[in-house]
Amino acid sequence: MEHFSVIQSLCRTGLETRDDRFRRQVERLRDRLRESGDEKAAGTIERLLKAATSKATLAPSVIEVSRSLVTGDELTANVHAPADRETGVPLAEVVLNPAAGRPTPIYDVDIEKALGGILDEWLKTEHLKAIGIEPSRSCLIYGPPGTGKTLTAFSLAARLGLPVVNARIDGLVSSFLGTTARNIANLFEFANRYRCVLVLDEFDALAKMRDDPHELGEIKRVVNTLLQNLDSRAGKGLTIAITNHEALLDPAVWRRFENHIRMTLPDALTRVAMLKTFLVPLTLDDDVVKTLAFVAGERSGSDLKNFADSLKRNLALGNSGASPPEVMTAARALLMRLGFASDGIGAARLFLDDEPGFVGSVLNSEFTIKQESLAQMLVKSQSTVSRYAKDFQTRRSTGGQVSHAE
Ligand SMILES: Nc1ncnc2c1ncn2[C@@H]1O[C@H](COP(=O)(O)OP(=O)(O)OP(=O)(O)O)[C@@H](O)[C@H]1O
Ligand SMILES: [Mg+2]
């Protein structure tokens, strides 16, 4: 048939929209082709129809799913969050595209699984519906600073195709009696009205008020309001609270969250993956990246991002290339400045003060770095590196000075 390839493309594109009326027209085309005896073309159209059906059942669109689970008005650029009546400070920031300008988070296997589990509940609601249950709608993310908690909340929202109402704790907490509770109520009323993920960052700031003896009466009111409002959000959108100080949270507040995700410092493998990503556009040898991850030690994603950015700056200003020895020289110049070597122990300190000890401990670490790569990075002969490694073993077995690094 003339122009059949164009017709096929039209059908394929149209079927992706999952518009039932369009699908019916494609089915009509298949039937007409069959009636006219063009069995080959009819078969091709039939296959397109089948492919579109299985795609739709295997992977429901995120947007479709979130639409069925999160109702309410649509947030647009013209919708403004409510503000504190006395100070005029907005109680939240509306973020229509939570992925924009934010990197894709990188996680350890355990955290990836935990977050994947939450997303799965949202993407496979049919399975849950069958047993009369809904996906969970609340999540508390806690853990040390810079581990990607805020990034994760925004990334979850983006993966669900929902905008974020990001509460501003500075706007919510007021020194006027009763105003904090009223602000909380106004914030939740706003979030419940629109389709969104409500993010309560620095959540402990509300709980912290309990430390102030003058706030005792007020905090009771605030916590009660918070509890009532968290309950009022049941069945609406998704609520993510974030804190660095989970111990400060009221147990009753804690209990309101169905998921509790602890963000930890990244493990060795994840640190390497992070540095590799953060160092783009530099493409360094794997062993160089692993050595940098070893030198950095157990740091947060945010520290590693800073390390990678500083390295890139240093290399760019150094008017040199990014050969393994040049990268190591740049790293050496930065470690004190970034505070990585200030604690007196650890890989960074060894790297600066005790090269044989450093070589020994890096070769004994989980990073599996080759001796020849280390020799190249440190501009040493392979025999010297191998001797360092042997000395390290001897030092270790005789109880001499060894690495405090991993
Ligand atoms: N897991 C991660 N994956 C990718 N980048 C990360 C990760 N963790 C941290 N970062 C980097 O660090 C930056 C800061 O992360 P983020 O603000 O989410 O940390 P946080 O845990 O919320 O910190 P804080 O407790 O100080 O608020 C991110 O923008 C990103 O560049
Ligand atoms: Mg944060």
Short mmCIF file of C-alpha atoms and ligand atoms in Angstrom, two decimals:
data_model
loop_
_atom_site.label_atom_id
_atom_site.label_comp_id
_atom_site.label_asym_id
_atom_site.label_seq_id
_atom_site.Cartn_x
_atom_site.Cartn_y
_atom_site.Cartn_z
CA MET A 1 0.00 0.00 0.00
CA GLU A 2 1.27 3.48 -0.85
CA HIS A 3 2.68 5.49 2.09
CA PHE A 4 2.09 2.58 4.44
CA SER A 5 5.20 3.40 6.51
CA VAL A 6 3.78 6.87 7.22
CA ILE A 7 0.43 5.35 8.17
CA GLN A 8 2.22 2.97 10.54
CA SER A 9 4.05 5.86 12.23
CA LEU A 10 0.80 7.78 12.57
CA CYS A 11 -0.88 4.79 14.20
CA ARG A 12 2.05 4.15 16.55
CA THR A 13 2.19 7.79 17.69
CA GLY A 14 -1.56 8.07 18.07
CA LEU A 15 -1.85 4.84 20.05
CA GLU A 16 0.69 6.15 22.55
CA THR A 17 -1.84 8.80 23.59
CA ARG A 18 -4.14 5.95 24.74
CA ASP A 19 -7.13 7.82 23.34
CA ASP A 20 -9.94 5.25 22.95
CA ARG A 21 -11.45 7.06 19.96
CA PHE A 22 -8.13 6.94 18.14
CA ARG A 23 -7.75 3.27 18.94
CA ARG A 24 -11.18 2.52 17.46
CA GLN A 25 -10.18 4.24 14.21
CA VAL A 26 -7.01 2.13 14.03
CA GLU A 27 -9.09 -1.00 14.59
CA ARG A 28 -11.37 0.12 11.71
CA LEU A 29 -8.31 0.53 9.49
CA ARG A 30 -7.16 -3.00 10.38
CA ASP A 31 -10.62 -4.42 9.55
CA ARG A 32 -10.84 -2.55 6.22
CA LEU A 33 -7.38 -3.78 5.20
CA ARG A 34 -8.38 -7.33 6.02
CA GLU A 35 -11.64 -7.00 4.08
CA SER A 36 -9.75 -5.72 1.04
CA GLY A 37 -7.48 -8.75 1.22
CA ASP A 38 -4.32 -6.95 2.34
CA GLU A 39 -3.60 -9.47 5.08
CA LYS A 40 0.05 -8.38 5.44
CA ALA A 41 -0.79 -4.73 6.21
CA ALA A 42 -3.68 -5.78 8.48
CA GLY A 43 -1.25 -8.00 10.43
CA THR A 44 1.17 -5.08 10.89
CA ILE A 45 -1.57 -2.83 12.26
CA GLU A 46 -2.76 -5.66 14.51
CA ARG A 47 0.76 -5.93 15.97
CA LEU A 48 0.84 -2.18 16.65
CA LEU A 49 -2.48 -2.46 18.49
CA LYS A 50 -1.21 -5.37 20.57
CA ALA A 51 2.06 -3.62 21.43
CA ALA A 52 0.17 -0.54 22.59
CA THR A 53 -2.09 -2.68 24.81
CA SER A 54 0.74 -4.55 26.51
CA LYS A 55 2.70 -1.33 27.05
CA ALA A 56 -0.35 0.22 28.67
CA THR A 57 -0.91 -2.71 31.01
CA LEU A 58 2.75 -3.12 31.89
CA ALA A 59 3.56 0.51 32.49
CA PRO A 60 0.69 2.77 33.42
CA SER A 61 1.67 6.37 32.95
CA VAL A 62 2.85 7.96 36.17
CA ILE A 63 0.70 10.96 35.42
CA GLU A 64 -2.40 8.76 34.99
CA VAL A 65 -1.77 6.99 38.27
CA SER A 66 -1.17 10.15 40.25
CA ARG A 67 -4.32 11.65 38.73
CA SER A 68 -6.43 8.80 39.98
CA LEU A 69 -4.90 8.97 43.46
CA VAL A 70 -4.48 12.69 43.93
CA THR A 71 -7.47 14.84 43.25
CA GLY A 72 -7.96 18.57 43.73
CA ASP A 73 -7.33 21.77 41.82
CA GLU A 74 -4.35 22.09 39.51
CA LEU A 75 -1.45 24.22 40.77
CA THR A 76 -0.35 26.81 38.21
CA ALA A 77 2.11 29.70 38.18
CA ASN A 78 -0.78 31.97 39.15
CA VAL A 79 -1.55 30.17 42.41
CA HIS A 80 0.12 31.76 45.42
CA ALA A 81 0.67 30.05 48.74
CA PRO A 82 -0.91 31.69 51.81
CA ALA A 83 1.29 33.99 53.92
CA ASP A 84 1.69 34.73 57.62
CA ARG A 85 -0.83 37.44 58.42
CA GLU A 86 1.53 39.52 60.57
CA THR A 87 4.80 39.27 58.67
CA GLY A 88 3.54 38.57 55.15
CA VAL A 89 6.13 35.76 54.80
CA PRO A 90 4.71 33.00 52.54
CA LEU A 91 3.99 29.73 54.34
CA ALA A 92 5.19 27.68 51.38
CA GLU A 93 6.85 27.81 48.02
CA VAL A 94 5.06 26.22 45.08
CA VAL A 95 7.42 24.21 42.85
CA LEU A 96 5.64 23.19 39.65
CA ASN A 97 8.52 21.17 38.21
CA PRO A 98 10.37 19.56 41.13
CA ALA A 99 13.01 17.91 38.90
CA ALA A 100 14.10 21.14 37.20
CA GLY A 101 17.58 22.25 38.16
CA ARG A 102 18.06 19.32 40.56
CA PRO A 103 20.41 16.39 39.99
CA THR A 104 19.19 12.81 39.88
CA PRO A 105 19.88 11.31 43.30
CA ILE A 106 22.25 8.37 43.65
CA TYR A 107 21.54 5.86 46.44
CA ASP A 108 22.85 2.81 48.22
CA VAL A 109 21.00 -0.37 47.33
CA ASP A 110 19.00 -0.36 50.59
CA ILE A 111 17.75 3.20 50.22
CA GLU A 112 16.96 2.66 46.53
CA LYS A 113 14.90 -0.38 47.52
CA ALA A 114 13.03 1.49 50.25
CA LEU A 115 12.14 4.38 47.94
CA GLY A 116 11.36 1.99 45.09
CA GLY A 117 8.92 0.24 47.42
CA ILE A 118 6.98 3.46 48.00
CA LEU A 119 6.89 4.27 44.28
CA ASP A 120 5.80 0.72 43.49
CA GLU A 121 2.75 1.12 45.71
CA TRP A 122 1.77 4.16 43.65
CA LEU A 123 2.48 2.59 40.30
CA LYS A 124 0.75 -0.72 41.01
CA THR A 125 -2.37 0.57 42.72
CA GLU A 126 -4.46 -2.03 40.89
CA HIS A 127 -2.83 -4.78 42.94
CA LEU A 128 -3.60 -2.88 46.13
CA LYS A 129 -7.16 -2.06 45.10
CA ALA A 130 -7.82 -5.75 44.64
CA ILE A 131 -7.39 -6.24 48.36
CA GLY A 132 -9.05 -2.96 49.29
CA ILE A 133 -5.98 -1.00 50.34
CA GLU A 134 -4.44 2.29 49.20
CA PRO A 135 -0.75 3.15 48.71
CA SER A 136 0.94 4.82 51.67
CA ARG A 137 0.79 8.59 51.54
CA SER A 138 3.24 9.77 54.17
CA CYS A 139 6.95 9.50 54.60
CA LEU A 140 9.42 10.81 57.14
CA ILE A 141 12.95 11.17 55.79
CA TYR A 142 15.68 11.60 58.38
CA GLY A 143 19.46 11.36 58.66
CA PRO A 144 22.67 13.40 58.71
CA PRO A 145 23.03 16.72 56.85
CA GLY A 146 23.84 16.68 53.15
CA THR A 147 22.70 13.08 52.52
CA GLY A 148 20.12 14.10 49.92
CA LYS A 149 16.95 14.26 52.01
CA THR A 150 15.52 17.36 50.38
CA LEU A 151 16.67 16.15 46.96
CA THR A 152 14.87 12.84 47.58
CA ALA A 153 11.57 14.50 48.49
CA PHE A 154 11.64 16.51 45.26
CA SER A 155 12.73 13.50 43.24
CA LEU A 156 9.83 11.39 44.63
CA ALA A 157 7.39 14.14 43.64
CA ALA A 158 8.94 14.36 40.17
CA ARG A 159 8.76 10.59 39.72
CA LEU A 160 5.06 10.73 40.60
CA GLY A 161 4.52 13.64 38.21
CA LEU A 162 3.26 15.93 40.98
CA PRO A 163 4.22 19.50 41.91
CA VAL A 164 5.58 20.31 45.38
CA VAL A 165 4.19 22.60 48.05
CA ASN A 166 7.38 23.19 50.01
CA ALA A 167 6.51 24.51 53.48
CA ARG A 168 8.66 27.37 54.74
CA ILE A 169 9.24 26.76 58.41
CA ASP A 170 10.49 30.35 58.86
CA GLY A 171 7.14 31.53 57.57
CA LEU A 172 5.15 29.08 59.67
CA VAL A 173 6.75 29.69 63.07
CA SER A 174 5.58 32.95 64.56
CA SER A 175 6.33 34.66 67.84
CA PHE A 176 2.69 35.71 68.14
CA LEU A 177 0.62 33.51 70.39
CA GLY A 178 -1.60 31.16 68.41
CA THR A 179 -0.27 32.27 65.04
CA THR A 180 1.97 29.23 64.39
CA ALA A 181 -1.01 26.89 64.85
CA ARG A 182 -3.13 29.06 62.56
CA ASN A 183 -0.36 29.11 59.94
CA ILE A 184 -0.11 25.32 60.05
CA ALA A 185 -3.85 25.00 59.55
CA ASN A 186 -3.74 27.44 56.61
CA LEU A 187 -0.83 25.60 55.03
CA PHE A 188 -2.57 22.22 55.20
CA GLU A 189 -5.83 23.70 53.93
CA PHE A 190 -3.89 25.01 50.91
CA ALA A 191 -2.07 21.70 50.31
CA ASN A 192 -5.31 19.69 50.65
CA ARG A 193 -7.02 21.84 48.06
CA TYR A 194 -4.45 21.23 45.31
CA ARG A 195 -2.93 18.16 43.67
CA CYS A 196 0.55 18.14 45.18
CA VAL A 197 3.20 16.58 47.36
CA LEU A 198 3.43 18.53 50.63
CA VAL A 199 7.06 18.76 51.77
CA LEU A 200 7.72 19.77 55.38
CA ASP A 201 11.48 20.37 55.38
CA GLU A 202 13.41 21.08 58.61
CA PHE A 203 10.40 19.56 60.35
CA ASP A 204 12.13 19.47 63.75
CA ALA A 205 11.97 23.29 63.94
CA LEU A 206 8.38 22.89 65.08
CA ALA A 207 9.32 20.25 67.65
CA LYS A 208 12.29 22.31 68.82
CA MET A 209 9.98 24.91 70.26
CA ARG A 210 9.57 22.53 73.20
CA ASP A 211 13.08 23.44 74.42
CA ASP A 212 11.95 26.96 75.19
CA PRO A 213 10.18 27.19 78.61
CA HIS A 214 8.17 30.20 77.38
CA GLU A 215 6.78 28.14 74.54
CA LEU A 216 5.35 25.30 76.63
CA GLY A 217 1.70 26.22 76.24
CA GLU A 218 2.17 27.18 72.63
CA ILE A 219 3.94 23.99 71.62
CA LYS A 220 1.07 21.87 72.91
CA ARG A 221 -1.24 23.83 70.70
CA VAL A 222 1.16 23.53 67.75
CA VAL A 223 1.66 19.77 68.13
CA ASN A 224 -2.09 19.23 68.48
CA THR A 225 -2.77 21.28 65.38
CA LEU A 226 -0.05 19.41 63.52
CA LEU A 227 -1.53 16.05 64.51
CA GLN A 228 -5.03 17.09 63.49
CA ASN A 229 -3.78 18.43 60.17
CA LEU A 230 -1.64 15.40 59.41
CA ASP A 231 -4.79 13.34 60.00
CA SER A 232 -6.74 15.69 57.73
CA ARG A 233 -4.33 14.86 54.92
CA ALA A 234 -5.14 11.16 55.06
CA GLY A 235 -6.21 10.15 51.55
CA LYS A 236 -4.89 13.36 49.99
CA GLY A 237 -1.67 13.60 47.97
CA LEU A 238 1.59 12.61 49.57
CA THR A 239 3.18 14.23 52.64
CA ILE A 240 6.93 14.12 53.16
CA ALA A 241 8.51 15.46 56.35
CA ILE A 242 12.28 15.86 56.63
CA THR A 243 14.47 16.21 59.68
CA ASN A 244 18.11 15.99 60.81
CA HIS A 245 17.00 15.58 64.42
CA GLU A 246 14.50 12.76 64.53
CA ALA A 247 14.96 12.37 68.30
CA LEU A 248 13.34 15.77 68.78
CA LEU A 249 10.10 14.73 67.15
CA ASP A 250 7.07 14.11 69.28
CA PRO A 251 6.32 10.34 69.25
CA ALA A 252 2.73 11.04 68.25
CA VAL A 253 3.96 13.04 65.23
CA TRP A 254 6.44 10.29 64.34
CA ARG A 255 3.63 7.74 64.37
CA ARG A 256 1.62 9.75 61.83
CA PHE A 257 4.10 8.76 59.10
CA GLU A 258 3.69 5.36 57.47
CA ASN A 259 7.23 5.25 56.04
CA HIS A 260 10.40 6.20 57.92
CA ILE A 261 13.38 6.40 55.60
CA ARG A 262 16.79 6.88 57.14
CA MET A 263 19.27 8.45 54.74
CA THR A 264 22.76 7.28 55.62
CA LEU A 265 26.20 8.36 54.48
CA PRO A 266 26.81 6.61 51.15
CA ASP A 267 28.72 3.31 51.15
CA ALA A 268 31.98 2.87 49.20
CA LEU A 269 30.36 1.81 45.91
CA THR A 270 27.88 4.67 46.03
CA ARG A 271 30.62 7.17 46.82
CA VAL A 272 32.44 6.08 43.67
CA ALA A 273 29.24 6.35 41.61
CA MET A 274 28.59 9.82 43.04
CA LEU A 275 32.10 11.12 42.36
CA LYS A 276 31.99 9.76 38.83
CA THR A 277 28.75 11.63 38.18
CA PHE A 278 29.78 14.82 39.97
CA LEU A 279 33.10 14.93 38.07
CA VAL A 280 31.42 15.03 34.63
CA PRO A 281 32.59 16.32 32.12
CA LEU A 282 35.91 14.97 33.37
CA THR A 283 36.21 11.31 32.48
CA LEU A 284 38.76 9.87 34.85
CA ASP A 285 40.07 6.37 35.01
CA ASP A 286 37.99 4.14 37.35
CA ASP A 287 40.95 3.59 39.68
CA VAL A 288 41.49 7.35 39.99
CA VAL A 289 37.85 7.87 40.98
CA LYS A 290 38.04 5.01 43.47
CA THR A 291 41.21 6.49 44.99
CA LEU A 292 39.47 9.86 45.32
CA ALA A 293 36.52 8.14 47.01
CA PHE A 294 38.91 6.40 49.39
CA VAL A 295 40.72 9.67 50.17
CA ALA A 296 37.44 11.50 50.78
CA GLY A 297 36.36 8.88 53.34
CA GLU A 298 32.85 8.53 54.70
CA ARG A 299 31.32 11.81 53.54
CA SER A 300 27.84 12.85 52.57
CA GLY A 301 26.73 13.32 48.97
CA SER A 302 26.85 17.05 49.54
CA ASP A 303 30.51 16.90 50.72
CA LEU A 304 31.41 14.75 47.72
CA LYS A 305 29.71 17.19 45.37
CA ASN A 306 31.74 19.98 46.90
CA PHE A 307 34.93 17.91 46.59
CA ALA A 308 34.24 17.17 42.91
CA ASP A 309 33.38 20.80 42.10
CA SER A 310 36.53 22.02 43.89
CA LEU A 311 38.65 19.51 41.99
CA LYS A 312 37.20 20.66 38.69
CA ARG A 313 37.89 24.29 39.57
CA ASN A 314 41.43 23.53 40.69
CA LEU A 315 42.18 21.56 37.51
CA ALA A 316 40.66 24.24 35.30
CA LEU A 317 42.69 26.99 36.94
CA GLY A 318 45.87 24.91 36.98
CA ASN A 319 46.20 25.21 33.23
CA SER A 320 47.09 21.56 33.17
CA GLY A 321 45.31 18.42 32.06
CA ALA A 322 43.51 15.86 34.16
CA SER A 323 46.07 13.08 34.07
CA PRO A 324 46.12 10.77 37.14
CA PRO A 325 49.09 12.57 38.81
CA GLU A 326 47.53 15.98 38.10
CA VAL A 327 44.25 14.90 39.69
CA MET A 328 46.11 13.64 42.78
CA THR A 329 48.05 16.90 43.08
CA ALA A 330 44.80 18.84 42.87
CA ALA A 331 43.21 16.59 45.52
CA ARG A 332 46.22 17.05 47.80
CA ALA A 333 45.90 20.83 47.53
CA LEU A 334 42.23 20.72 48.49
CA LEU A 335 41.97 18.31 51.38
CA MET A 336 42.93 20.75 54.14
CA ARG A 337 40.81 23.53 52.67
CA LEU A 338 37.73 21.31 52.56
CA GLY A 339 38.26 20.10 56.12
CA PHE A 340 38.67 16.48 55.00
CA ALA A 341 42.06 16.16 56.68
CA SER A 342 41.39 18.16 59.83
CA ASP A 343 40.35 15.32 62.09
CA GLY A 344 43.88 13.94 62.41
CA ILE A 345 42.94 10.41 61.36
CA GLY A 346 41.51 8.89 58.24
CA ALA A 347 42.50 8.41 54.65
CA ALA A 348 42.96 12.09 53.77
CA ARG A 349 45.50 12.57 56.59
CA LEU A 350 47.41 9.44 55.48
CA PHE A 351 47.36 10.64 51.89
CA LEU A 352 48.99 13.92 52.96
CA ASP A 353 51.44 12.65 55.60
CA ASP A 354 52.22 8.99 55.11
CA GLU A 355 52.38 7.85 51.50
CA PRO A 356 53.54 4.28 52.25
CA GLY A 357 50.76 3.90 54.82
CA PHE A 358 48.28 5.36 52.35
CA VAL A 359 49.30 2.97 49.59
CA GLY A 360 49.08 0.00 51.96
CA SER A 361 45.66 0.90 53.27
CA VAL A 362 44.15 1.77 49.89
CA LEU A 363 45.34 -1.57 48.48
CA ASN A 364 43.79 -3.34 51.47
CA SER A 365 40.51 -1.51 51.16
CA GLU A 366 37.28 -2.64 49.53
CA PHE A 367 38.01 -0.42 46.51
CA THR A 368 40.11 -2.97 44.57
CA ILE A 369 42.60 -0.55 43.05
CA LYS A 370 45.46 -1.91 40.94
CA GLN A 371 49.06 -1.35 42.06
CA GLU A 372 50.02 -0.10 38.61
CA SER A 373 47.29 2.58 38.71
CA LEU A 374 48.50 3.75 42.11
CA ALA A 375 52.08 3.89 40.82
CA GLN A 376 50.90 6.07 37.95
CA MET A 377 48.85 8.39 40.20
CA LEU A 378 51.65 8.87 42.72
CA VAL A 379 54.43 8.95 40.12
CA LYS A 380 56.24 6.03 41.75
CA SER A 381 57.64 2.87 40.26
CA GLN A 382 55.54 -0.26 40.58
CA SER A 383 58.26 -1.87 42.68
CA THR A 384 58.08 1.03 45.16
CA VAL A 385 54.30 0.67 45.42
CA SER A 386 54.66 -3.05 45.91
CA ARG A 387 57.27 -2.48 48.64
CA TYR A 388 54.94 0.00 50.38
CA ALA A 389 52.22 -2.67 50.30
CA LYS A 390 54.53 -5.29 51.85
CA ASP A 391 55.77 -2.85 54.53
CA PHE A 392 52.17 -2.08 55.36
CA GLN A 393 51.43 -5.76 55.96
CA THR A 394 54.50 -6.03 58.19
CA ARG A 395 53.54 -2.89 60.10
CA ARG A 396 50.10 -4.31 60.58
CA SER A 397 51.23 -7.70 61.76
CA THR A 398 53.76 -6.19 64.19
CA GLY A 399 51.20 -3.72 65.53
CA GLY A 400 52.99 -0.70 64.09
CA GLN A 401 51.25 2.37 62.83
CA VAL A 402 48.49 1.44 60.40
CA SER A 403 45.70 3.18 58.67
CA HIS A 404 42.70 4.34 60.57
CA ALA A 405 40.96 4.53 57.27
CA GLU A 406 38.79 1.76 55.96
N1 LIG B 1 22.19 10.90 47.30
C1 LIG B 1 22.59 11.95 46.59
N2 LIG B 1 22.67 11.86 45.25
C2 LIG B 1 23.09 12.88 44.49
N3 LIG B 1 23.45 14.07 45.02
C3 LIG B 1 23.41 14.22 46.34
C4 LIG B 1 22.97 13.17 47.19
N4 LIG B 1 23.03 13.60 48.47
C5 LIG B 1 23.46 14.86 48.42
N5 LIG B 1 23.69 15.25 47.15
C6 LIG B 1 24.20 16.57 46.71
O1 LIG B 1 24.17 17.41 47.84
C7 LIG B 1 23.23 18.48 47.66
C8 LIG B 1 22.48 18.73 48.96
O2 LIG B 1 21.58 17.66 49.20
P1 LIG B 1 20.27 17.90 50.10
O3 LIG B 1 20.01 19.33 50.26
O4 LIG B 1 19.18 17.07 49.54
O5 LIG B 1 20.75 17.28 51.49
P2 LIG B 1 19.92 17.25 52.86
O6 LIG B 1 20.05 15.86 53.39
O7 LIG B 1 18.57 17.78 52.64
O8 LIG B 1 20.80 18.24 53.76
P3 LIG B 1 20.36 19.09 55.04
O9 LIG B 1 20.11 18.10 56.14
O10 LIG B 1 21.55 19.93 55.31
O11 LIG B 1 19.14 19.87 54.66
C9 LIG B 1 22.34 18.04 46.52
O12 LIG B 1 21.83 19.12 45.80
C10 LIG B 1 23.30 17.21 45.67
O13 LIG B 1 24.12 18.04 44.87
MG MG B 2 17.61 19.48 53.37
#
